[in-house]
Amino acid sequence: MENRILGLHHITAIADNAQRNYNFYTKVLGLRLVKKTVNFDDPGTYHFYYGDETGAAGTILTFFPWEGIGQGKIGSGMATNIGYSVPEGSLDFWADRFTQFNVKHENVDQRFSEQYLSFQDPDGLKFDLIVSPTADNRKGWETKEVTAEVATRGFHSITLTVRNVAPTAKILTDLLGYKLLQQEGNRYRFITDAIDNAAVVDIIETSNLAPGKGAAGTNHHVAFRVKDDNILMEFREKIASKGLSITPKIDRDYFFSLYFREPGGVLFELATDNPGFTRDEPLAELGTSLKLPKQYEESRKEIEQALPLLQ
Ligand code: ZN
């Protein structure tokens, strides 16, 4: 089973103001900042990684906060909703908390026999907190205000919105090992049995929705999890053999990656478990200092001066 896609690895989105993003995810949502680094392709921009205590695969939400980038537009050909798994009985706590912090949210609703609460982050990125009947024993990161009884446990699902479900579904089933579980209206639920959690991908088919525009409040890419580099390269061959264009293996310091665009327009990544977030700082200190990839270490001073100050 270990040579399979093990559900979601991380999800990356775009924000505008770095401080506002940091405050929302660490304080309101109660996630742990597990790594503070820069965008490897644009070192004048932060790259924040939020997750559980260790930054386990399937819990990692990452952001490029591009100051002044302006509002993106959610549309077809992108991931349009991020689902977090939360404990049973926690949705009232979250609804109250969102009211208290002026977070845009909806009433609790139900879909595929699961209760969920929709909300948006300060940039308009969309989320659902979902109570899944499937056992989820992952331990959420605890803060003083967000305790284990209510804390998010990591991802439940990602939702992709595309104009035509079939080509994207084919990638999920033929290449990534997912199968169709259920359908409700124009929402198709896919799941992999290779892993217990973060195993769901929903596809919404909307034939007349305009394409999205990537900027603040939109998703950048969705990363699926593989165990190690060998399996990563096995998938590279498999994906390339279907005629899809895929990058070489890229070293992201905390994992190794490949990227390809699925036919519906969403940027997919495959990412490894190794080496993980403790490769350059101990577990207790994750996220407390700015970490740079070695090619930027000699410019640390200039980079630190250019980045917005975080409080
Ligand atoms: Zn990524």
Coordinates of C-alpha atoms and ligand atoms in Angstrom, one line a residue:
M1 CA 0.0 0.0 0.0
E2 CA 2.9 2.3 0.6
N3 CA 3.6 2.9 -3.1
R4 CA 0.2 4.6 -3.4
I5 CA -1.0 8.2 -3.2
L6 CA -1.6 8.7 0.6
G7 CA -4.3 11.4 0.3
L8 CA -3.5 15.1 0.6
H9 CA -0.1 16.3 1.6
H10 CA -0.5 20.1 1.7
I11 CA -2.7 22.8 0.2
T12 CA -1.3 26.2 -0.9
A13 CA -3.2 29.4 -1.3
I14 CA -2.5 33.1 -1.8
A15 CA -3.0 35.8 0.7
D16 CA -2.5 39.6 0.7
N17 CA -1.3 40.9 4.1
A18 CA 1.1 38.6 5.9
Q19 CA 0.3 39.8 9.5
R20 CA -3.5 39.4 8.9
N21 CA -2.9 35.9 7.5
Y22 CA -0.7 34.9 10.5
N23 CA -3.2 36.3 13.0
F24 CA -6.1 34.5 11.5
Y25 CA -4.6 31.1 11.2
T26 CA -2.6 31.0 14.5
K27 CA -5.0 32.9 16.7
V28 CA -8.6 32.5 15.4
L29 CA -8.2 29.0 13.8
G30 CA -5.6 27.9 16.3
L31 CA -3.2 26.2 13.9
R32 CA 0.5 25.9 14.6
L33 CA 2.9 27.9 12.4
V34 CA 5.3 25.0 11.7
K35 CA 7.6 26.8 9.2
K36 CA 8.3 30.4 8.4
T37 CA 10.3 30.6 5.2
V38 CA 10.3 32.4 1.8
N39 CA 8.8 31.6 -1.5
F40 CA 11.8 29.7 -3.1
D41 CA 11.0 31.3 -6.5
D42 CA 10.4 34.8 -5.0
P43 CA 12.4 35.3 -1.8
G44 CA 10.9 38.7 -1.1
T45 CA 7.7 36.9 -0.2
Y46 CA 7.1 34.8 2.9
H47 CA 6.0 31.2 2.7
F48 CA 4.0 30.2 5.8
Y49 CA 3.2 26.6 6.7
Y50 CA 0.4 26.0 9.2
G51 CA -0.4 22.5 10.6
D52 CA -0.5 20.3 13.6
E53 CA 2.3 19.9 16.1
T54 CA 4.7 18.3 13.6
G55 CA 3.3 19.6 10.4
A56 CA 2.2 16.1 9.5
A57 CA 1.2 15.5 5.8
G58 CA -2.6 16.0 5.5
T59 CA -2.6 18.9 7.9
I60 CA -0.4 21.5 6.2
L61 CA -2.0 24.6 4.8
T62 CA 0.5 27.0 3.2
F63 CA 0.4 30.6 2.0
F64 CA 2.2 33.0 -0.1
P65 CA 1.2 36.4 1.3
W66 CA 1.8 38.8 -1.6
E67 CA 1.3 42.3 -0.2
G68 CA -1.0 44.3 -2.4
I69 CA -1.7 41.6 -4.9
G70 CA -5.4 42.3 -4.7
Q71 CA -8.4 40.1 -4.7
G72 CA -8.5 37.0 -6.8
K73 CA -11.6 35.5 -8.3
I74 CA -12.9 32.1 -7.4
G75 CA -14.0 30.2 -10.6
S76 CA -13.6 27.0 -12.6
G77 CA -10.2 25.3 -13.0
M78 CA -9.3 25.7 -9.4
A79 CA -9.6 24.3 -5.9
T80 CA -12.5 26.2 -4.4
N81 CA -12.9 24.9 -0.9
I82 CA -10.7 23.4 1.8
G83 CA -12.4 20.9 4.2
Y84 CA -11.0 20.5 7.7
S85 CA -12.0 17.6 9.9
V86 CA -13.3 18.7 13.3
P87 CA -14.6 16.8 16.4
E88 CA -18.2 15.9 16.8
G89 CA -20.0 18.6 18.8
S90 CA -17.5 21.4 18.0
L91 CA -19.5 23.3 15.3
D92 CA -21.3 25.5 17.9
F93 CA -18.0 26.5 19.4
W94 CA -16.7 27.5 15.9
A95 CA -19.9 29.4 14.9
D96 CA -19.6 31.4 18.2
R97 CA -15.9 32.0 17.6
F98 CA -16.5 33.2 14.1
T99 CA -19.2 35.6 15.3
Q100 CA -16.8 36.9 18.0
F101 CA -14.0 37.5 15.5
N102 CA -16.2 38.8 12.7
V103 CA -15.4 35.9 10.4
K104 CA -17.8 35.5 7.5
H105 CA -19.6 32.2 8.0
E106 CA -22.9 30.3 7.2
N107 CA -25.3 28.3 9.3
V108 CA -24.4 24.6 9.9
D109 CA -25.6 22.5 6.9
Q110 CA -25.5 18.9 5.9
R111 CA -24.0 17.1 2.8
F112 CA -23.2 13.4 2.2
S113 CA -24.6 12.8 5.8
E114 CA -22.0 15.0 7.3
Q115 CA -22.6 18.3 9.2
Y116 CA -20.4 21.2 8.1
L117 CA -19.9 24.9 8.8
S118 CA -18.7 27.1 5.9
F119 CA -16.5 30.1 6.6
Q120 CA -14.0 32.4 4.8
D121 CA -10.6 33.6 5.8
P122 CA -9.9 37.4 5.7
D123 CA -8.9 37.2 2.0
G124 CA -12.1 35.3 1.1
L125 CA -10.6 31.8 0.8
K126 CA -13.4 29.3 1.4
F127 CA -13.4 26.5 4.0
D128 CA -15.8 24.0 5.5
L129 CA -15.3 22.6 9.0
I130 CA -16.7 19.0 8.6
V131 CA -17.8 16.5 11.2
S132 CA -17.1 13.2 9.6
P133 CA -18.6 9.9 10.8
T134 CA -15.3 8.3 9.8
A135 CA -13.0 7.9 12.9
D136 CA -10.3 10.6 12.9
N137 CA -7.8 10.0 15.7
R138 CA -5.4 12.7 14.6
K139 CA -4.7 15.1 17.4
G140 CA -5.2 18.8 16.7
W141 CA -2.8 21.5 17.8
E142 CA -4.0 23.1 21.0
T143 CA -3.9 26.7 22.0
K144 CA -5.3 28.3 25.1
E145 CA -8.5 29.2 23.3
V146 CA -8.8 26.2 20.9
T147 CA -8.5 23.0 22.9
A148 CA -8.3 19.5 21.6
E149 CA -12.0 18.9 22.0
V150 CA -12.7 21.5 19.2
A151 CA -9.4 21.8 17.3
T152 CA -9.1 21.0 13.6
R153 CA -7.5 17.6 13.1
G154 CA -6.2 18.2 9.6
F155 CA -7.8 18.0 6.2
H156 CA -11.0 16.2 5.5
S157 CA -11.1 17.1 1.8
I158 CA -10.4 19.4 -1.0
T159 CA -13.0 20.6 -3.5
L160 CA -12.1 21.2 -7.1
T161 CA -14.5 23.1 -9.4
V162 CA -14.2 22.3 -13.1
R163 CA -16.3 22.7 -16.2
N164 CA -16.3 19.0 -17.1
V165 CA -15.9 16.4 -14.4
A166 CA -14.7 13.5 -16.6
P167 CA -11.1 14.4 -17.5
T168 CA -10.3 15.4 -13.9
A169 CA -12.0 12.3 -12.5
K170 CA -9.9 10.2 -14.8
I171 CA -6.7 11.6 -13.3
L172 CA -8.0 10.8 -9.8
T173 CA -9.1 7.3 -10.6
D174 CA -6.6 6.1 -13.3
L175 CA -3.4 7.8 -11.9
L176 CA -3.9 8.7 -8.3
G177 CA -5.9 5.6 -7.0
Y178 CA -9.1 7.3 -6.0
K179 CA -12.6 5.9 -6.7
L180 CA -16.0 7.6 -7.0
L181 CA -17.8 7.2 -3.7
Q182 CA -21.0 9.2 -4.0
Q183 CA -22.7 11.9 -6.0
E184 CA -25.1 14.7 -4.8
G185 CA -26.3 16.9 -7.6
N186 CA -23.3 18.3 -9.5
R187 CA -20.9 17.3 -6.7
Y188 CA -18.9 14.1 -7.1
R189 CA -17.1 12.6 -4.1
F190 CA -13.9 10.6 -4.7
I191 CA -12.0 8.8 -2.0
T192 CA -8.8 6.7 -1.6
D193 CA -8.6 3.7 0.7
A194 CA -4.8 4.1 0.9
I195 CA -5.1 6.3 4.0
D196 CA -7.8 6.9 6.7
N197 CA -7.9 10.7 6.7
A198 CA -7.4 13.6 4.3
A199 CA -8.6 11.0 1.7
V200 CA -11.4 12.8 0.0
V201 CA -11.5 14.9 -3.2
D202 CA -14.8 16.5 -4.2
I203 CA -15.3 17.7 -7.8
I204 CA -18.1 20.2 -8.5
E205 CA -19.0 20.3 -12.2
T206 CA -20.2 23.7 -13.4
S207 CA -20.2 23.9 -17.1
N208 CA -20.8 27.7 -17.4
L209 CA -18.7 29.1 -14.6
A210 CA -16.0 31.5 -15.7
P211 CA -12.3 30.5 -15.0
G212 CA -11.0 31.7 -11.7
K213 CA -8.2 34.4 -11.4
G214 CA -5.4 33.5 -9.0
A215 CA -4.7 36.2 -6.4
A216 CA -5.6 36.8 -2.8
G217 CA -8.2 34.5 -1.4
T218 CA -7.7 31.7 -4.0
N219 CA -6.0 28.4 -4.1
H220 CA -2.6 28.1 -5.8
H221 CA -2.2 24.3 -5.9
V222 CA -3.1 21.0 -4.2
A223 CA -0.4 18.5 -3.2
F224 CA -0.9 14.8 -2.9
R225 CA 1.2 12.7 -0.5
V226 CA 3.7 10.0 -1.4
K227 CA 6.0 8.2 1.1
D228 CA 9.4 8.9 -0.5
D229 CA 11.4 10.0 -3.5
N230 CA 11.4 6.5 -5.1
I231 CA 7.6 6.4 -5.2
L232 CA 7.6 10.1 -6.4
M233 CA 9.6 9.1 -9.4
E234 CA 7.4 6.0 -10.1
F235 CA 4.5 8.4 -10.3
R236 CA 6.5 10.8 -12.5
E237 CA 6.8 8.1 -15.1
K238 CA 3.2 7.0 -14.8
I239 CA 1.9 10.6 -15.3
A240 CA 4.4 11.4 -18.1
S241 CA 3.3 8.2 -19.9
K242 CA -0.2 9.6 -20.2
G243 CA 1.2 12.5 -22.2
L244 CA 0.9 15.1 -19.3
S245 CA 3.6 17.6 -18.9
I246 CA 5.3 17.2 -15.5
T247 CA 8.3 19.0 -13.9
P248 CA 11.5 17.2 -12.8
K249 CA 11.9 16.4 -9.1
I250 CA 12.2 19.7 -7.1
D251 CA 13.8 20.0 -3.7
R252 CA 11.5 22.0 -1.5
D253 CA 13.8 21.6 1.6
Y254 CA 11.0 19.9 3.7
F255 CA 9.8 17.6 0.9
F256 CA 10.5 16.7 -2.7
S257 CA 7.9 17.7 -5.3
L258 CA 6.6 17.3 -8.8
Y259 CA 4.0 19.5 -10.4
F260 CA 1.6 18.9 -13.2
R261 CA -1.6 20.6 -14.4
E262 CA -4.6 18.3 -14.5
P263 CA -6.8 18.7 -17.6
G264 CA -9.5 20.7 -15.6
G265 CA -6.9 23.4 -15.0
V266 CA -6.0 22.7 -11.3
L267 CA -2.2 22.7 -10.5
F268 CA -1.5 19.4 -8.8
E269 CA 1.7 18.6 -6.9
L270 CA 3.0 15.3 -5.5
A271 CA 5.1 15.7 -2.4
T272 CA 7.1 13.3 -0.1
D273 CA 7.0 12.7 3.6
N274 CA 10.7 13.1 3.8
P275 CA 12.6 14.9 5.1
G276 CA 9.9 16.8 7.1
F277 CA 9.8 20.1 9.0
T278 CA 12.3 19.2 11.7
R279 CA 15.2 19.0 9.3
D280 CA 16.4 22.6 10.2
E281 CA 14.8 23.3 13.6
P282 CA 13.8 21.1 16.6
L283 CA 10.1 20.2 17.1
A284 CA 9.6 22.6 20.0
E285 CA 10.9 25.5 18.0
L286 CA 9.1 25.0 14.7
G287 CA 8.1 28.2 13.0
T288 CA 9.8 30.5 15.5
S289 CA 12.6 31.8 13.2
L290 CA 12.9 32.6 9.6
K291 CA 14.4 29.6 7.7
L292 CA 16.0 30.1 4.3
P293 CA 17.0 27.6 1.7
K294 CA 20.8 27.5 1.3
Q295 CA 20.9 29.5 -1.9
Y296 CA 19.5 32.5 -0.1
E297 CA 21.3 32.2 3.2
E298 CA 24.1 34.7 2.1
S299 CA 21.4 37.3 1.3
R300 CA 19.6 36.8 4.7
K301 CA 20.1 40.3 5.8
E302 CA 18.6 41.9 2.7
I303 CA 15.8 39.3 2.7
E304 CA 14.9 40.0 6.3
Q305 CA 14.8 43.7 5.7
A306 CA 12.6 43.4 2.7
L307 CA 10.0 41.1 4.4
P308 CA 7.2 42.6 6.4
L309 CA 7.7 42.5 10.1
L310 CA 5.5 40.0 12.0
Q311 CA 4.3 40.6 15.5
Ligands
ZN1 ZN 3.2 22.9 -2.7

